[in-house]
mmCIF file with all atom_site columns, C-alpha atoms in Angstrom:
data_model
loop_
_atom_site.group_PDB
_atom_site.id
_atom_site.type_symbol
_atom_site.label_atom_id
_atom_site.label_alt_id
_atom_site.label_comp_id
_atom_site.label_asym_id
_atom_site.label_entity_id
_atom_site.label_seq_id
_atom_site.pdbx_PDB_ins_code
_atom_site.Cartn_x
_atom_site.Cartn_y
_atom_site.Cartn_z
_atom_site.occupancy
_atom_site.B_iso_or_equiv
_atom_site.pdbx_formal_charge
_atom_site.auth_seq_id
_atom_site.auth_comp_id
_atom_site.auth_asym_id
_atom_site.auth_atom_id
_atom_site.pdbx_PDB_model_num
ATOM 1   C CA . MET A 1 1   ? 0.000   0.000   0.000  1.00 37.00 ? 1   MET A CA 1
ATOM 2   C CA . LEU A 1 2   ? 1.347   3.427   -0.919 1.00 40.00 ? 2   LEU A CA 1
ATOM 3   C CA . ASP A 1 3   ? 2.263   5.714   1.960  1.00 47.00 ? 3   ASP A CA 1
ATOM 4   C CA . GLY A 1 4   ? -0.730  7.951   2.597  1.00 52.00 ? 4   GLY A CA 1
ATOM 5   C CA . PHE A 1 5   ? -2.880  6.125   0.026  1.00 47.00 ? 5   PHE A CA 1
ATOM 6   C CA . ARG A 1 6   ? -6.467  5.976   1.215  1.00 56.00 ? 6   ARG A CA 1
ATOM 7   C CA . PRO A 1 7   ? -8.617  3.759   -1.028 1.00 52.00 ? 7   PRO A CA 1
ATOM 8   C CA . TRP A 1 8   ? -11.759 4.818   0.823  1.00 46.00 ? 8   TRP A CA 1
ATOM 9   C CA . ALA A 1 9   ? -11.108 8.446   -0.156 1.00 49.00 ? 9   ALA A CA 1
ATOM 10  C CA . ILE A 1 10  ? -11.510 7.488   -3.823 1.00 44.00 ? 10  ILE A CA 1
ATOM 11  C CA . MET A 1 11  ? -14.680 5.467   -3.239 1.00 50.00 ? 11  MET A CA 1
ATOM 12  C CA . GLY A 1 12  ? -16.182 8.121   -0.969 1.00 54.00 ? 12  GLY A CA 1
ATOM 13  C CA . VAL A 1 13  ? -17.043 5.838   1.962  1.00 61.00 ? 13  VAL A CA 1
ATOM 14  C CA . MET A 1 14  ? -14.599 4.176   4.313  1.00 70.00 ? 14  MET A CA 1
ATOM 15  C CA . ARG A 1 15  ? -15.182 0.457   4.870  1.00 84.00 ? 15  ARG A CA 1
ATOM 16  C CA . GLU A 1 16  ? -15.486 -0.630  8.505  1.00 82.00 ? 16  GLU A CA 1
ATOM 17  C CA . ALA A 1 17  ? -12.159 -2.512  8.388  1.00 87.00 ? 17  ALA A CA 1
ATOM 18  C CA . HIS A 1 18  ? -10.374 0.664   7.230  1.00 93.00 ? 18  HIS A CA 1
ATOM 19  C CA . LEU A 1 19  ? -12.257 2.712   9.818  1.00 95.00 ? 19  LEU A CA 1
ATOM 20  C CA . GLU A 1 20  ? -11.059 0.379   12.580 1.00 94.00 ? 20  GLU A CA 1
ATOM 21  C CA . GLY A 1 21  ? -7.451  0.885   11.474 1.00 95.00 ? 21  GLY A CA 1
ATOM 22  C CA . TYR A 1 22  ? -7.978  4.635   11.297 1.00 96.00 ? 22  TYR A CA 1
ATOM 23  C CA . PHE A 1 23  ? -9.503  4.625   14.795 1.00 97.00 ? 23  PHE A CA 1
ATOM 24  C CA . VAL A 1 24  ? -6.660  2.564   16.285 1.00 97.00 ? 24  VAL A CA 1
ATOM 25  C CA . SER A 1 25  ? -4.081  4.897   14.708 1.00 97.00 ? 25  SER A CA 1
ATOM 26  C CA . ALA A 1 26  ? -5.870  7.972   16.077 1.00 97.00 ? 26  ALA A CA 1
ATOM 27  C CA . CYS A 1 27  ? -5.870  6.429   19.563 1.00 97.00 ? 27  CYS A CA 1
ATOM 28  C CA . ARG A 1 28  ? -2.203  5.415   19.344 1.00 96.00 ? 28  ARG A CA 1
ATOM 29  C CA . ARG A 1 29  ? -1.214  8.971   18.378 1.00 95.00 ? 29  ARG A CA 1
ATOM 30  C CA . GLU A 1 30  ? -2.680  10.080  21.710 1.00 95.00 ? 30  GLU A CA 1
ATOM 31  C CA . GLY A 1 31  ? -0.899  7.336   23.644 1.00 94.00 ? 31  GLY A CA 1
ATOM 32  C CA . TRP A 1 32  ? -4.184  5.490   24.240 1.00 96.00 ? 32  TRP A CA 1
ATOM 33  C CA . LYS A 1 33  ? -4.709  1.741   23.946 1.00 97.00 ? 33  LYS A CA 1
ATOM 34  C CA . ALA A 1 34  ? -7.582  0.643   21.652 1.00 98.00 ? 34  ALA A CA 1
ATOM 35  C CA . ILE A 1 35  ? -8.306  -3.048  22.117 1.00 98.00 ? 35  ILE A CA 1
ATOM 36  C CA . LYS A 1 36  ? -10.518 -5.069  19.767 1.00 97.00 ? 36  LYS A CA 1
ATOM 37  C CA . LEU A 1 37  ? -13.247 -6.837  21.727 1.00 96.00 ? 37  LEU A CA 1
ATOM 38  C CA . MET A 1 38  ? -14.190 -10.345 20.676 1.00 92.00 ? 38  MET A CA 1
ATOM 39  C CA . PRO A 1 39  ? -17.904 -10.813 20.070 1.00 87.00 ? 39  PRO A CA 1
ATOM 40  C CA . SER A 1 40  ? -18.562 -13.294 22.874 1.00 91.00 ? 40  SER A CA 1
ATOM 41  C CA . GLU A 1 41  ? -22.218 -12.305 22.670 1.00 94.00 ? 41  GLU A CA 1
ATOM 42  C CA . LYS A 1 42  ? -24.337 -10.348 20.198 1.00 96.00 ? 42  LYS A CA 1
ATOM 43  C CA . GLY A 1 43  ? -24.059 -6.592  20.459 1.00 97.00 ? 43  GLY A CA 1
ATOM 44  C CA . VAL A 1 44  ? -20.645 -6.298  22.137 1.00 97.00 ? 44  VAL A CA 1
ATOM 45  C CA . PRO A 1 45  ? -18.958 -2.979  21.154 1.00 98.00 ? 45  PRO A CA 1
ATOM 46  C CA . ASP A 1 46  ? -16.019 -3.043  18.740 1.00 96.00 ? 46  ASP A CA 1
ATOM 47  C CA . ARG A 1 47  ? -13.347 -1.439  20.923 1.00 97.00 ? 47  ARG A CA 1
ATOM 48  C CA . MET A 1 48  ? -12.303 -0.838  24.495 1.00 98.00 ? 48  MET A CA 1
ATOM 49  C CA . VAL A 1 49  ? -10.120 2.268   24.795 1.00 98.00 ? 49  VAL A CA 1
ATOM 50  C CA . ILE A 1 50  ? -7.891  2.891   27.796 1.00 97.00 ? 50  ILE A CA 1
ATOM 51  C CA . ILE A 1 51  ? -6.948  6.534   28.317 1.00 96.00 ? 51  ILE A CA 1
ATOM 52  C CA . PRO A 1 52  ? -4.723  8.290   30.887 1.00 94.00 ? 52  PRO A CA 1
ATOM 53  C CA . GLY A 1 53  ? -6.030  8.057   34.420 1.00 92.00 ? 53  GLY A CA 1
ATOM 54  C CA . GLY A 1 54  ? -7.121  4.455   33.902 1.00 93.00 ? 54  GLY A CA 1
ATOM 55  C CA . GLU A 1 55  ? -10.481 5.328   32.369 1.00 96.00 ? 55  GLU A CA 1
ATOM 56  C CA . ILE A 1 56  ? -11.959 2.693   30.058 1.00 97.00 ? 56  ILE A CA 1
ATOM 57  C CA . LEU A 1 57  ? -14.263 3.709   27.203 1.00 98.00 ? 57  LEU A CA 1
ATOM 58  C CA . LEU A 1 58  ? -16.373 1.410   25.013 1.00 98.00 ? 58  LEU A CA 1
ATOM 59  C CA . VAL A 1 59  ? -16.754 2.341   21.356 1.00 98.00 ? 59  VAL A CA 1
ATOM 60  C CA . GLU A 1 60  ? -18.953 0.994   18.567 1.00 98.00 ? 60  GLU A CA 1
ATOM 61  C CA . LEU A 1 61  ? -17.544 1.944   15.161 1.00 97.00 ? 61  LEU A CA 1
ATOM 62  C CA . LYS A 1 62  ? -19.765 2.385   12.121 1.00 96.00 ? 62  LYS A CA 1
ATOM 63  C CA . THR A 1 63  ? -19.214 3.645   8.612  1.00 94.00 ? 63  THR A CA 1
ATOM 64  C CA . GLU A 1 64  ? -21.033 6.844   7.694  1.00 93.00 ? 64  GLU A CA 1
ATOM 65  C CA . THR A 1 65  ? -23.935 4.729   6.439  1.00 93.00 ? 65  THR A CA 1
ATOM 66  C CA . GLY A 1 66  ? -23.710 1.966   9.048  1.00 94.00 ? 66  GLY A CA 1
ATOM 67  C CA . ARG A 1 67  ? -26.513 1.306   11.517 1.00 96.00 ? 67  ARG A CA 1
ATOM 68  C CA . VAL A 1 68  ? -26.567 0.060   15.067 1.00 97.00 ? 68  VAL A CA 1
ATOM 69  C CA . SER A 1 69  ? -28.289 -3.333  15.151 1.00 97.00 ? 69  SER A CA 1
ATOM 70  C CA . PRO A 1 70  ? -31.104 -4.141  17.597 1.00 98.00 ? 70  PRO A CA 1
ATOM 71  C CA . ALA A 1 71  ? -28.711 -6.443  19.512 1.00 98.00 ? 71  ALA A CA 1
ATOM 72  C CA . GLN A 1 72  ? -26.175 -3.603  19.789 1.00 98.00 ? 72  GLN A CA 1
ATOM 73  C CA . LYS A 1 73  ? -28.860 -1.166  20.969 1.00 98.00 ? 73  LYS A CA 1
ATOM 74  C CA . GLU A 1 74  ? -29.893 -3.636  23.664 1.00 98.00 ? 74  GLU A CA 1
ATOM 75  C CA . TRP A 1 75  ? -26.261 -4.208  24.745 1.00 98.00 ? 75  TRP A CA 1
ATOM 76  C CA . HIS A 1 76  ? -25.711 -0.429  24.932 1.00 98.00 ? 76  HIS A CA 1
ATOM 77  C CA . ARG A 1 77  ? -28.919 -0.031  26.962 1.00 98.00 ? 77  ARG A CA 1
ATOM 78  C CA . ARG A 1 78  ? -27.878 -2.734  29.433 1.00 98.00 ? 78  ARG A CA 1
ATOM 79  C CA . ALA A 1 79  ? -24.408 -1.215  29.761 1.00 97.00 ? 79  ALA A CA 1
ATOM 80  C CA . GLY A 1 80  ? -26.079 2.132   30.470 1.00 97.00 ? 80  GLY A CA 1
ATOM 81  C CA . VAL A 1 81  ? -28.126 0.581   33.281 1.00 98.00 ? 81  VAL A CA 1
ATOM 82  C CA . LEU A 1 82  ? -24.796 -0.472  34.799 1.00 98.00 ? 82  LEU A CA 1
ATOM 83  C CA . GLY A 1 83  ? -23.439 3.075   34.432 1.00 97.00 ? 83  GLY A CA 1
ATOM 84  C CA . VAL A 1 84  ? -21.323 2.463   31.327 1.00 97.00 ? 84  VAL A CA 1
ATOM 85  C CA . HIS A 1 85  ? -21.780 4.556   28.202 1.00 97.00 ? 85  HIS A CA 1
ATOM 86  C CA . VAL A 1 86  ? -21.044 3.061   24.775 1.00 98.00 ? 86  VAL A CA 1
ATOM 87  C CA . TYR A 1 87  ? -19.931 5.677   22.249 1.00 98.00 ? 87  TYR A CA 1
ATOM 88  C CA . VAL A 1 88  ? -21.143 5.184   18.674 1.00 98.00 ? 88  VAL A CA 1
ATOM 89  C CA . VAL A 1 89  ? -18.675 6.778   16.268 1.00 98.00 ? 89  VAL A CA 1
ATOM 90  C CA . LYS A 1 90  ? -19.530 6.951   12.557 1.00 97.00 ? 90  LYS A CA 1
ATOM 91  C CA . GLY A 1 91  ? -16.842 7.581   9.954  1.00 95.00 ? 91  GLY A CA 1
ATOM 92  C CA . PRO A 1 92  ? -13.406 9.213   10.028 1.00 95.00 ? 92  PRO A CA 1
ATOM 93  C CA . GLU A 1 93  ? -14.655 12.743  10.714 1.00 96.00 ? 93  GLU A CA 1
ATOM 94  C CA . GLU A 1 94  ? -16.521 11.555  13.812 1.00 97.00 ? 94  GLU A CA 1
ATOM 95  C CA . VAL A 1 95  ? -13.382 9.684   14.919 1.00 97.00 ? 95  VAL A CA 1
ATOM 96  C CA . LYS A 1 96  ? -11.490 12.994  14.882 1.00 97.00 ? 96  LYS A CA 1
ATOM 97  C CA . LYS A 1 97  ? -14.307 14.782  16.730 1.00 97.00 ? 97  LYS A CA 1
ATOM 98  C CA . TRP A 1 98  ? -14.627 11.958  19.279 1.00 98.00 ? 98  TRP A CA 1
ATOM 99  C CA . VAL A 1 99  ? -10.894 11.994  20.069 1.00 97.00 ? 99  VAL A CA 1
ATOM 100 C CA . GLU A 1 100 ? -10.984 15.782  20.443 1.00 95.00 ? 100 GLU A CA 1
ATOM 101 C CA . SER A 1 101 ? -14.073 15.699  22.689 1.00 96.00 ? 101 SER A CA 1
ATOM 102 C CA . ILE A 1 102 ? -12.564 13.019  24.948 1.00 97.00 ? 102 ILE A CA 1
ATOM 103 C CA . LYS A 1 103 ? -9.329  14.998  25.233 1.00 95.00 ? 103 LYS A CA 1
ATOM 104 C CA . GLN A 1 104 ? -11.141 18.241  26.055 1.00 93.00 ? 104 GLN A CA 1
ATOM 105 C CA . SER A 1 105 ? -13.636 16.731  28.498 1.00 93.00 ? 105 SER A CA 1
ATOM 106 C CA . ARG A 1 106 ? -10.845 14.906  30.376 1.00 92.00 ? 106 ARG A CA 1
ATOM 107 C CA . GLY A 1 107 ? -8.402  17.826  30.328 1.00 91.00 ? 107 GLY A CA 1
ATOM 108 C CA . LEU A 1 108 ? -5.977  15.958  28.071 1.00 87.00 ? 108 LEU A CA 1
ATOM 109 C CA . GLY A 1 109 ? -5.226  19.008  25.902 1.00 64.00 ? 109 GLY A CA 1
ATOM 110 C CA . PRO A 1 110 ? -6.134  20.075  22.377 1.00 51.00 ? 110 PRO A CA 1
ATOM 111 C CA . ILE A 1 111 ? -5.561  17.807  19.406 1.00 44.00 ? 111 ILE A CA 1
#
């Protein structure tokens, strides 16, 4: 693959596999750890992100046109009952905004 080549930029929509790589890279740049969660049950979020201070965030990644399934909605609802929020992030622009919002809300500095 050519350095900087983004096949999704030509097609207009990033595939979920490319989005996952983009997300992991964005997290790594911040010194965060983005771990792929194995789907041990339907609806489990895609990633667990560990940020400074030991905070753990759960993230469901979707393409710009992707939809949250009923099983995912139910998993997110149950997590919410337990006091855990699952972030749904759609597309590369939302990845950038999500990283920035987490940094600002946690006092981790501007992007």
